[in-house]
Amino acid sequence: MLIPIQSYFILFLSLIFNTLASPRLEMNALLEFKNEFPLSAPDPHASFAFSFSSWNTSIDHCSWKGVTCNANSGEVISLFLQFIFLNGSLKANSSLLKLQHLDSLTLSHCNLIGKIPSSLGNLSHLIDLDLYGNNLVGEIPYSLGNLSRLTYLLLAENHLRGEVPPTIGNLNQLTFMVLASNNLSGNIPSSFSSFSKLSYLDLSKNQFTGGDLPSILSNLTSLSELDISYNHFKSKLPSNMSGLHNLEVFDAKENSFVGNVPISLFTIPSLKEVFLSGNQFEGPLEFGNTSSSSKLKWLNLASNNFNGPIPESISGFLKLGVLDLSNNSFLGPIPGSMSQLVSLRVLDLSYNKLEGQVPSFLWSLPKLTLSHNSFSSLEEVVVNGSSSDLSSNSHVDLGSNSLRGSFPRWICRSTTLDFLDLSNNHFSGSIPSCLMNSTASLGDIILRNNNLSGFLPEIFTNATKLRSLDVSRNQLAGKLPKSLINCKSMEYLNLKGNKFKDTFPSWLGSLVSLRVLFLGSNAFYGPLISSHFGLPSLRVIDISHNSFDGTLPQDYFVNWHEMSSVWVDETKWPLPEDPIYQGSPFTMGGVNIFDDSMDMMYKGVDTKFPRIFRAFKAIDFSGNKFTGQIPKSIGLLKELILVNFSRNAFTGSIPSSLANITHLEALDLSHNKLSGNIPRDLAKLSFISYLDFSHNLLQGPVPRSTQFQSQNCSSFEDNLGLYGLEEVCGPIHAPDPTSGNSQQSEEFSSEESEEVLNWIAAAIAFGPGVFCGLVIGQIFFTSHKHIWLVEKFSRN
């Protein structure tokens, strides 16, 4: 039997041994965890990326990067690994489980794969768990509900699926939970009602469909930010949301919520931001008795089914800075009470049914978007005998209304204006020379489809920031202003559909950024200058329906480098489904591309615009008076999609070099004086959907390929020497190959013979951080059941 003093001595030795052994065990556990990922490497693109370089036995493990120990006991309490390519999965028996005092575990952006091991639920001391930004799959394990001390749970941006286990509701100490950007589905568990301490909840970008939201939300009284956007919720919002008295941000955009927006939401005194765009809310909008003490700064109700007038009570939100009510069915005038919104900076009321006069108190807003309504006039404000200050104005979009009268001269007083769209209205008269006062700051000027007349004035002397200019479909005449040569940032220039009478503006060759040039349907005349004039970035050119004449040298297209090379940066362009476009129409170069009815179908399948505009390169020289041969150098432009040389007086043979343009989808050489055979190599153009060789002097066999045999018979008519059309026109229409004067059948239908290709290509132009450009594409042709419809437009 041991005496008591001996017992104390043994206990003392045991404590010393455990104290010395524990750090060594934890060091070994960390090294074992490191070795579970033998190919790990830091993210080379992150300057603060984690590295295991400090993890070696020469120094105390509590000094290792990402490791934090308890200052008294030396136990590992935190592991912070971020931006390192672990390239492996968390094992069910991972050495992490030996770190039993761990209260914080961060493994974010580590390229983890596989499932979340249920054994993580054994780390009972965890307070923070962050697995953000990995490639984890499978379901959220039920065992995470065992982490009863957890206050911070972050599982966002993985590939987790299935329903959220109801055991997560056991984590009643949570203050912060983010499950966003996964594939989670089903209902929100009713156990979420236990999150009485939760202040931040983000379930966005999943596939949740429902849940008892009224019951759940009524208990989340500590919630300051709730994000359930980009899901599939189809219910109504709770009728009484006043219990969320700490709520500051409510984001439920891009769901399928129905019914009315509850008035109680707007009575929450702490509320600052509301995003409900992209749902199916309906009925008149009501705010109730708004308080002047309201903190609401951002309200987005765009893309719903609201109708009726904009409520006068909106004037109560005195701190409101951004208001977006676009894409609804609001009626009537803009309420005068909006003049009391002294903090308003951004207003978007586009795509509604608003009418009447645009009030002058809106002119001082930095960003004003009122397009696609029925406004009929503009009010000009006068203060103390002089017009109001427009120094803060940077964006004015009044396009697609019913505005009449002369060009609004108050715009000339804005020296900070970056974007101006007055398109698709009924403005008349001349463009004032005083606009020169604003062009120094302007990046986009869009005046197309009005009744503007006179000359385009010399207003571009200081327009060095101008990216796009569109004055198409007006009545402008005379010569082009030479001051355009100062627009060094110009990427898009559209002058089509006017009455400009000038020779080809060769001086535009100094605009090295110009990618799209539309001169079609004017009165330009004379020969084209040499191919060496510049425009190295040009991708789309339309000089159709003018009076250009003369011959084109055989090397004319030699220096058109942009059309002969693949654009390597196309993957950097955001798509319309990206968040930058959510809640607003897809725009390019500041112009809504759908304004031009750009509904495109190709072989019966909708074609996404990004594919077209990233790769779209086209030339249209049709409807002029060119003579001589089509330059063989056209074959160098191997990235062209569309080529149109129709309705000229070209002679000689079809250049076989066209077969080098392997991505070509439409080729129109009709209505010329071309002779000889159709080159056999054109049959290799596997992307071709439309061909037109009609009304020439061609002879010999029609090349055999699926692309040629799928064309309409009218694509070859009025070529007396062509034969081999049996599969296209049928045997009754086939000419006699032995006849020297074979005739096309008279049985072509008038519908077939009238089919033509009329197109103007589409374009790109972009400003910093924003995908822009401008599309004025117009294509109309049919090929059997293959349809490509963009927009039909009348010839001059």
Short mmCIF file of C-alpha atoms in Angstrom, two decimals, residues 334 345-349 358-359 362-371 393-398 410 419:
data_model
loop_
_atom_site.label_atom_id
_atom_site.label_comp_id
_atom_site.label_asym_id
_atom_site.label_seq_id
_atom_site.Cartn_x
_atom_site.Cartn_y
_atom_site.Cartn_z
CA ILE A 334 -43.72 60.32 -61.97
CA ARG A 345 -28.56 59.37 -56.69
CA VAL A 346 -29.68 56.50 -58.92
CA LEU A 347 -33.17 56.17 -60.41
CA ASP A 348 -34.25 53.45 -62.85
CA LEU A 349 -37.88 53.49 -63.99
CA VAL A 358 -40.33 64.10 -67.16
CA PRO A 359 -40.01 66.47 -64.18
CA LEU A 362 -34.58 64.56 -61.91
CA TRP A 363 -31.94 66.30 -64.05
CA SER A 364 -29.51 66.64 -61.17
CA LEU A 365 -29.40 62.88 -60.49
CA PRO A 366 -26.03 61.28 -61.26
CA LYS A 367 -27.74 58.30 -62.93
CA LEU A 368 -31.18 58.58 -64.54
CA THR A 369 -32.73 55.75 -66.58
CA LEU A 370 -36.24 56.30 -67.93
CA SER A 371 -36.09 54.35 -71.20
CA ASN A 393 -25.00 64.18 -63.80
CA SER A 394 -23.13 61.25 -65.38
CA HIS A 395 -25.78 58.98 -66.96
CA VAL A 396 -28.96 59.97 -68.82
CA ASP A 397 -31.04 57.34 -70.60
CA LEU A 398 -34.30 58.60 -72.11
CA TRP A 410 -29.86 71.69 -71.13
CA PHE A 419 -23.56 58.34 -71.01
#
